[in-house]
Each structure stands twice: as structure tokens, then as C-alpha cells.
Short mmCIF file of C-alpha atoms and ligand atoms in Angstrom, two decimals:
data_model
loop_
_atom_site.label_atom_id
_atom_site.label_comp_id
_atom_site.label_asym_id
_atom_site.label_seq_id
_atom_site.Cartn_x
_atom_site.Cartn_y
_atom_site.Cartn_z
CA UNK A 9 -7.80 -11.71 -2.68
CA UNK A 10 -6.94 -12.91 0.45
CA UNK A 11 -4.11 -11.06 2.43
CA UNK A 12 -2.58 -12.56 5.97
CA UNK A 13 -0.26 -9.84 8.00
CA UNK A 14 1.75 -11.12 10.66
CA UNK A 15 2.31 -8.58 12.89
CA UNK A 16 2.88 -8.27 16.75
CA UNK A 17 -0.06 -5.83 17.36
CA UNK A 18 -2.96 -7.37 15.37
CA UNK A 19 -5.14 -4.87 16.76
CA UNK A 20 -3.82 -2.62 14.37
CA UNK A 21 -5.70 -4.35 12.20
CA UNK A 22 -9.17 -3.81 13.55
CA UNK A 23 -9.70 -0.56 11.72
CA UNK A 24 -10.25 -2.51 8.70
CA UNK A 25 -13.51 -3.56 9.88
CA UNK A 26 -15.25 0.17 8.79
CA UNK A 27 -15.53 1.93 5.48
CA UNK A 28 -15.03 0.46 1.73
CA UNK A 29 -12.83 -2.25 2.87
CA UNK A 30 -15.02 -3.62 5.66
CA UNK A 31 -18.02 -3.74 3.42
CA UNK A 32 -15.49 -5.58 0.83
CA UNK A 33 -14.97 -8.04 3.15
CA UNK A 34 -18.32 -8.60 4.46
CA UNK A 35 -18.87 -9.18 1.14
CA UNK A 36 -16.12 -11.44 0.93
CA UNK A 37 -14.53 -10.05 -2.10
CA UNK A 38 -10.92 -9.46 0.40
CA UNK A 39 -10.17 -11.80 3.50
CA UNK A 40 -7.83 -10.34 5.71
CA UNK A 41 -6.81 -12.15 8.70
CA UNK A 42 -4.15 -11.08 11.23
CA UNK A 43 -1.70 -13.25 13.09
CA UNK A 44 -0.11 -12.57 16.24
CA UNK A 45 3.71 -13.38 15.84
CA UNK A 46 3.93 -14.17 19.06
CA UNK A 47 1.19 -17.30 18.59
CA UNK A 48 4.27 -19.08 17.06
CA UNK A 49 6.55 -18.78 20.02
CA UNK A 50 7.23 -21.43 22.89
CA UNK A 51 8.92 -19.57 26.19
CA UNK A 52 6.96 -18.00 28.42
CA UNK A 53 7.51 -14.55 27.88
CA UNK A 54 6.42 -14.96 24.22
CA UNK A 55 9.80 -13.65 23.15
CA UNK A 56 9.83 -12.36 19.23
CA UNK A 57 13.10 -9.98 20.10
CA UNK A 58 17.32 -10.46 20.86
CA UNK A 59 19.94 -8.77 20.75
CA UNK A 60 21.84 -8.34 17.27
CA UNK A 61 25.04 -10.29 16.07
CA UNK A 62 28.38 -8.15 15.89
CA UNK A 63 26.39 -5.57 18.67
CA UNK A 64 24.50 -2.10 17.99
CA UNK A 65 21.40 -0.59 19.31
CA UNK A 66 18.48 -1.96 19.95
CA UNK A 67 16.62 -5.70 18.89
CA UNK A 68 16.24 -7.62 16.10
CA UNK A 69 13.62 -10.24 15.47
CA UNK A 70 14.49 -13.50 16.15
CA UNK A 71 13.94 -16.12 13.13
CA UNK A 72 11.77 -19.01 14.65
CA UNK A 73 8.53 -17.02 14.97
CA UNK A 74 8.87 -15.88 12.15
CA UNK A 75 10.02 -19.31 10.26
CA UNK A 76 6.76 -21.07 12.00
CA UNK A 77 4.12 -18.28 11.39
CA UNK A 78 5.59 -18.60 7.19
CA UNK A 79 5.37 -22.62 7.40
CA UNK A 80 1.96 -22.28 8.01
CA UNK A 81 0.88 -19.74 5.83
CA UNK A 82 2.68 -20.68 3.08
CA UNK A 83 2.60 -24.30 4.37
CA UNK A 84 0.07 -25.86 1.19
CA UNK A 85 1.29 -22.74 -1.16
CA UNK A 86 3.63 -23.73 -4.15
CA UNK A 87 6.13 -21.47 -5.38
CA UNK A 88 5.61 -19.12 -8.27
CA UNK A 89 7.11 -21.25 -10.56
CA UNK A 90 4.99 -24.58 -9.76
CA UNK A 91 1.55 -22.66 -9.13
CA UNK A 92 -1.15 -23.30 -11.39
CA UNK A 93 -1.39 -19.91 -12.40
CA UNK A 94 1.76 -17.26 -11.57
CA UNK A 95 -1.15 -14.88 -9.86
CA UNK A 96 -2.25 -17.69 -7.57
CA UNK A 97 1.16 -17.83 -5.54
CA UNK A 98 1.52 -15.92 -2.52
CA UNK A 99 3.49 -13.07 -2.77
CA UNK A 100 5.57 -11.89 0.77
CA UNK A 101 5.76 -8.26 1.28
CA UNK A 102 8.02 -7.21 4.21
CA UNK A 103 7.30 -3.62 4.70
CA UNK A 104 10.93 -1.59 5.05
CA UNK A 105 12.46 1.94 4.98
CA UNK A 106 15.59 -0.56 2.55
CA UNK A 107 12.68 -1.40 0.11
CA UNK A 108 12.21 -0.48 -3.35
CA UNK A 109 9.19 2.39 -3.10
CA UNK A 110 5.45 1.42 -3.69
CA UNK A 111 3.99 3.17 -5.73
CA UNK A 112 0.22 3.50 -7.77
CA UNK A 113 1.82 1.06 -10.00
CA UNK A 114 3.04 -1.22 -7.37
CA UNK A 115 -0.80 -1.58 -6.01
CA UNK A 116 -1.91 -2.07 -9.19
CA UNK A 117 0.06 -5.02 -9.76
CA UNK A 118 -0.66 -6.59 -6.37
CA UNK A 119 -3.99 -5.85 -6.97
CA UNK A 120 -3.89 -8.55 -9.40
CA UNK A 121 -2.99 -11.46 -7.08
CA UNK A 122 -4.82 -13.49 -5.31
CA UNK A 123 -2.98 -14.20 -2.24
CA UNK A 124 -0.28 -11.72 -0.15
CA UNK A 125 1.32 -12.21 2.87
CA UNK A 126 2.70 -9.24 5.16
CA UNK A 127 5.46 -9.26 7.43
CA UNK A 128 5.06 -6.31 9.72
CA UNK A 129 8.72 -5.62 11.83
CA UNK A 130 9.29 -3.51 14.54
CA UNK A 131 12.48 -2.88 16.60
CA UNK A 132 15.59 -2.44 14.67
CA UNK A 133 14.50 -5.11 11.66
CA UNK A 134 13.84 -9.13 11.32
CA UNK A 135 16.93 -11.58 11.09
CA UNK A 136 17.77 -11.85 7.13
CA UNK A 137 17.70 -15.26 6.92
CA UNK A 138 14.05 -15.35 7.39
CA UNK A 139 14.02 -13.15 4.56
CA UNK A 140 16.15 -15.44 2.53
CA UNK A 141 14.70 -18.63 3.79
CA UNK A 142 11.31 -17.39 2.76
CA UNK A 143 12.69 -16.47 -0.69
CA UNK A 144 13.12 -20.44 -1.24
CA UNK A 145 9.30 -20.59 -0.65
CA UNK A 146 8.00 -17.60 -2.47
CA UNK A 147 8.29 -14.34 -4.28
CA UNK A 148 9.08 -12.05 -1.28
CA UNK A 149 9.51 -8.31 -1.63
CA UNK A 150 10.79 -4.95 0.72
CA UNK A 151 8.94 -2.52 0.08
CA UNK A 152 9.00 0.87 1.34
CA UNK A 153 5.82 3.51 1.79
CA UNK A 154 7.85 6.38 1.21
CA UNK A 155 11.93 7.91 2.50
CA UNK A 156 10.92 8.13 6.43
CA UNK A 157 11.06 5.93 8.96
CA UNK A 158 8.16 4.25 11.03
CA UNK A 159 8.48 3.09 14.42
CA UNK A 160 6.68 -0.76 12.64
CA UNK A 161 5.37 -1.89 9.68
CA UNK A 162 2.06 -1.97 10.87
CA UNK A 163 1.04 1.10 9.24
CA UNK A 164 3.25 0.91 6.23
CA UNK A 165 1.15 -2.46 5.70
CA UNK A 166 -2.22 -0.74 6.29
CA UNK A 167 -1.36 1.85 3.64
CA UNK A 168 -0.70 -0.42 0.91
CA UNK A 169 -3.61 -2.61 2.07
CA UNK A 170 -6.23 0.26 1.12
CA UNK A 171 -4.31 1.03 -1.79
CA UNK A 172 -4.44 -2.29 -3.17
CA UNK A 173 -7.83 -2.96 -1.91
CA UNK A 174 -9.71 -0.45 -3.34
CA UNK A 175 -8.70 -1.09 -6.95
CA UNK A 176 -9.96 -4.60 -6.33
CA UNK A 177 -13.10 -5.18 -9.14
CA UNK A 178 -16.23 -4.44 -7.07
CA UNK A 179 -14.36 -2.12 -3.70
CA UNK A 180 -15.14 0.96 -5.30
CA UNK A 181 -18.58 1.44 -6.40
CA UNK A 182 -17.75 3.62 -9.17
CA UNK A 183 -14.80 2.39 -11.28
CA UNK A 184 -14.72 5.47 -12.90
CA UNK A 185 -13.54 7.30 -9.73
CA UNK A 186 -10.72 5.35 -9.80
CA UNK A 187 -9.46 6.05 -13.34
CA UNK A 188 -9.49 10.26 -12.36
CA UNK A 189 -7.08 10.32 -9.15
CA UNK A 190 -3.50 11.38 -8.74
CA UNK A 191 -1.09 9.30 -10.03
CA UNK A 192 -3.23 7.69 -12.00
CA UNK A 193 -2.20 8.94 -15.18
CA UNK A 194 1.11 9.72 -14.16
CA UNK A 195 0.27 13.42 -12.90
CA UNK A 196 -2.11 14.60 -10.33
CA UNK A 197 -5.20 15.15 -10.09
CA UNK A 198 -7.07 18.35 -10.79
CA UNK A 199 -8.91 19.96 -7.88
CA UNK A 200 -12.47 19.52 -7.66
CA UNK A 201 -15.24 21.78 -6.10
CA UNK A 202 -18.86 21.55 -5.75
CA UNK A 203 -22.07 23.63 -4.88
CA UNK A 204 -22.04 26.45 -3.19
CA UNK A 205 -20.67 28.39 -6.32
CA UNK A 206 -19.57 30.68 -4.37
CA UNK A 207 -18.48 30.64 -0.83
CA UNK A 208 -16.77 32.80 1.89
CA UNK A 209 -16.18 34.98 -1.60
CA UNK A 210 -14.09 32.37 -3.28
CA UNK A 211 -16.04 31.41 -6.20
CA UNK A 212 -15.94 28.05 -8.42
CA UNK A 213 -13.88 28.46 -11.80
CA UNK A 214 -16.29 29.60 -14.40
CA UNK A 215 -15.32 27.23 -16.88
CA UNK A 216 -16.60 24.58 -14.74
CA UNK A 217 -20.03 26.10 -14.71
CA UNK A 218 -19.92 26.38 -18.82
CA UNK A 219 -21.46 22.98 -19.50
CA UNK A 220 -18.81 22.82 -22.14
CA UNK A 221 -17.20 19.90 -21.52
CA UNK A 222 -14.32 19.91 -23.90
CA UNK A 223 -13.12 23.13 -22.02
CA UNK A 224 -13.68 21.74 -18.69
CA UNK A 225 -11.40 18.71 -20.15
CA UNK A 226 -8.68 20.86 -20.94
CA UNK A 227 -8.94 23.08 -17.99
CA UNK A 228 -8.62 19.88 -15.88
CA UNK A 229 -5.77 18.76 -17.61
CA UNK A 230 -4.24 21.76 -17.69
CA UNK A 231 -4.59 21.82 -13.92
CA UNK A 232 -3.20 18.59 -13.71
CA UNK A 233 -0.16 19.76 -15.61
CA UNK A 234 0.36 23.02 -13.53
CA UNK A 235 -0.05 21.24 -10.30
CA UNK A 236 2.44 18.59 -11.23
CA UNK A 237 5.07 20.73 -12.69
CA UNK A 238 5.09 23.02 -9.28
CA UNK A 239 5.26 19.86 -6.33
CA UNK A 240 6.23 16.95 -8.35
CA UNK A 241 8.15 17.62 -10.95
CA UNK A 242 9.84 14.20 -10.83
CA UNK A 243 6.69 12.61 -11.72
CA UNK A 244 6.44 14.37 -15.30
CA UNK A 245 7.37 11.98 -18.62
CA UNK A 246 10.75 12.33 -20.17
CA UNK A 247 10.20 14.82 -22.89
CA UNK A 248 8.10 16.36 -20.81
CA UNK A 249 9.57 19.61 -19.27
CA UNK A 250 8.26 21.70 -16.43
CA UNK A 251 8.60 24.37 -19.05
CA UNK A 252 6.50 22.37 -21.37
CA UNK A 253 3.84 21.51 -18.42
CA UNK A 254 3.82 25.64 -18.08
CA UNK A 255 2.52 26.27 -21.89
CA UNK A 256 -0.11 23.51 -20.75
CA UNK A 257 1.84 21.33 -23.76
N1 LIG B 17 8.64 0.28 8.52
C1 LIG B 17 9.40 1.41 8.87
N2 LIG B 17 9.58 2.71 8.07
C2 LIG B 17 8.93 2.12 6.99
C3 LIG B 17 8.71 2.83 5.35
N3 LIG B 17 9.10 4.00 5.41
N4 LIG B 17 8.31 2.03 5.06
C4 LIG B 17 7.73 0.72 5.18
N5 LIG B 17 7.95 0.13 6.06
C5 LIG B 17 8.91 0.92 6.89
#
């Protein structure tokens, strides 16, 4: 998968050199390039922002540097309608608290794509025409990582790259470990334990030491339901009420 990130802080993405995603980049499974938006300016101060039309607080990112950056990155790319394969057409994502919420389901969808372009806004946001123009050349989505406000899109993009990157086949050594995680089956994950069986007076639940795989599976599912009911009842599927979950039904 190819990922291009446009940002005024390319160094934010240096941490992608480490851990599993670092290995994925070394092995060629994942190609991430951070492009400095200021490289697409032409004035002495490399200006990327200006005051908002209509007044108001803060600054808005100017369209021209974004236009040049996206021209370059989408240059040879065809749009989704004419691409040989839909998955090969670039998808442009702008992180924004005003976007659709990023979920594990979206991470799975995006992991199927071959080329993602992330555009990190700062200040009060990006001139609307940047989104409108990009949408004439490629599929564009505004995506939020949650109902809170960050100072810019970089941290949100880091989170998305990690969530998407680990789903690319070969990135996580044991694909089984991707299956039994929070959100993969719509529930939160069950608690995990390792040795020793007793630590500071706290014991591992005896069922996990029983060797009875059926009982362990049932216990884990029960724990998933209980945890989900307690902290994220909104995740329970329709028809499965919090009370059903309490009963393990
Ligand atoms: N930029 C600022 N806040 C954000 C959020 N919650 N999600 C994505 N991008 C953002």
C-alpha cells in the first residue's frame, strides 16, 4: 500500500520508522511518504494560511499550496470511475472533527485500497474549495477520530495509519491475533492474563487454568458481553439489549 501525507509537520511521521509499521515499510508492504506543504508555496515566508473571508478568529489554510500538492500526488492518477480497479484509485482523506467517525470497519475497508492520500489541516481548517476541487479528481472523505478537537490532523492521521497498516496482510506476524480484538466482532475484547497464576494476591480466573477449551471460550464471550454492556452499550447489536448481555444471552 502507498500512503502519502501532506502536512506542515512532516517530522510527526518519523515515528513510523519504528515497531511493526517500521518493519512493514522496510519490507515494502507499506510505503509512507510525508510531504511538506510549504514545499508547494512560492513566497519568501512559505505562507500556508491567511485570514478568513467573512471574519472570525484564527487563520484558514490557503488553497494554492494544497492545489499544487494534490496536483502532484493525484497527477497520474485516474479517478475512481475510470481506474482499472476501484481499489487502485487514490482515496483522499482529510482528518477533521467534522468528518464521519473512523471505526474498525472503516480501517478494514481502507486497508483494501492501494493508495491513500491524507491531507493534514491546521489552524481553523482548510479553504473549502480544496475539498471541492479534490473531489473532482478523486474520492474524498472527511474523517474524524472522535468527538474531540485536536490541534491539527497529524495525530489523527497517525492513528488511522496504524489502524489501517496493521490490517495489511503480512504486517502483523500472527493474523490470528487480529481476530480476537476489541471491535473486530463488534464487542470489546475479553481480559487477558499470563503467568504467574497468582500475583500480589490476585489470581487468574480458574477457568483459564482448567484446560477446558469450550468453557474458556464461553467465559471469554461472557466477559466480552459484560464489558461491552458496562462501558459501551451503544455497540451492542439491535435486538441484544444490555439486559440480554447481562444474562449472557
Ligand atoms: N483534527 C482536529 N480534530 C480532529 C479529530 N477529532 N479527528 C480528526 N481530525 C481532527
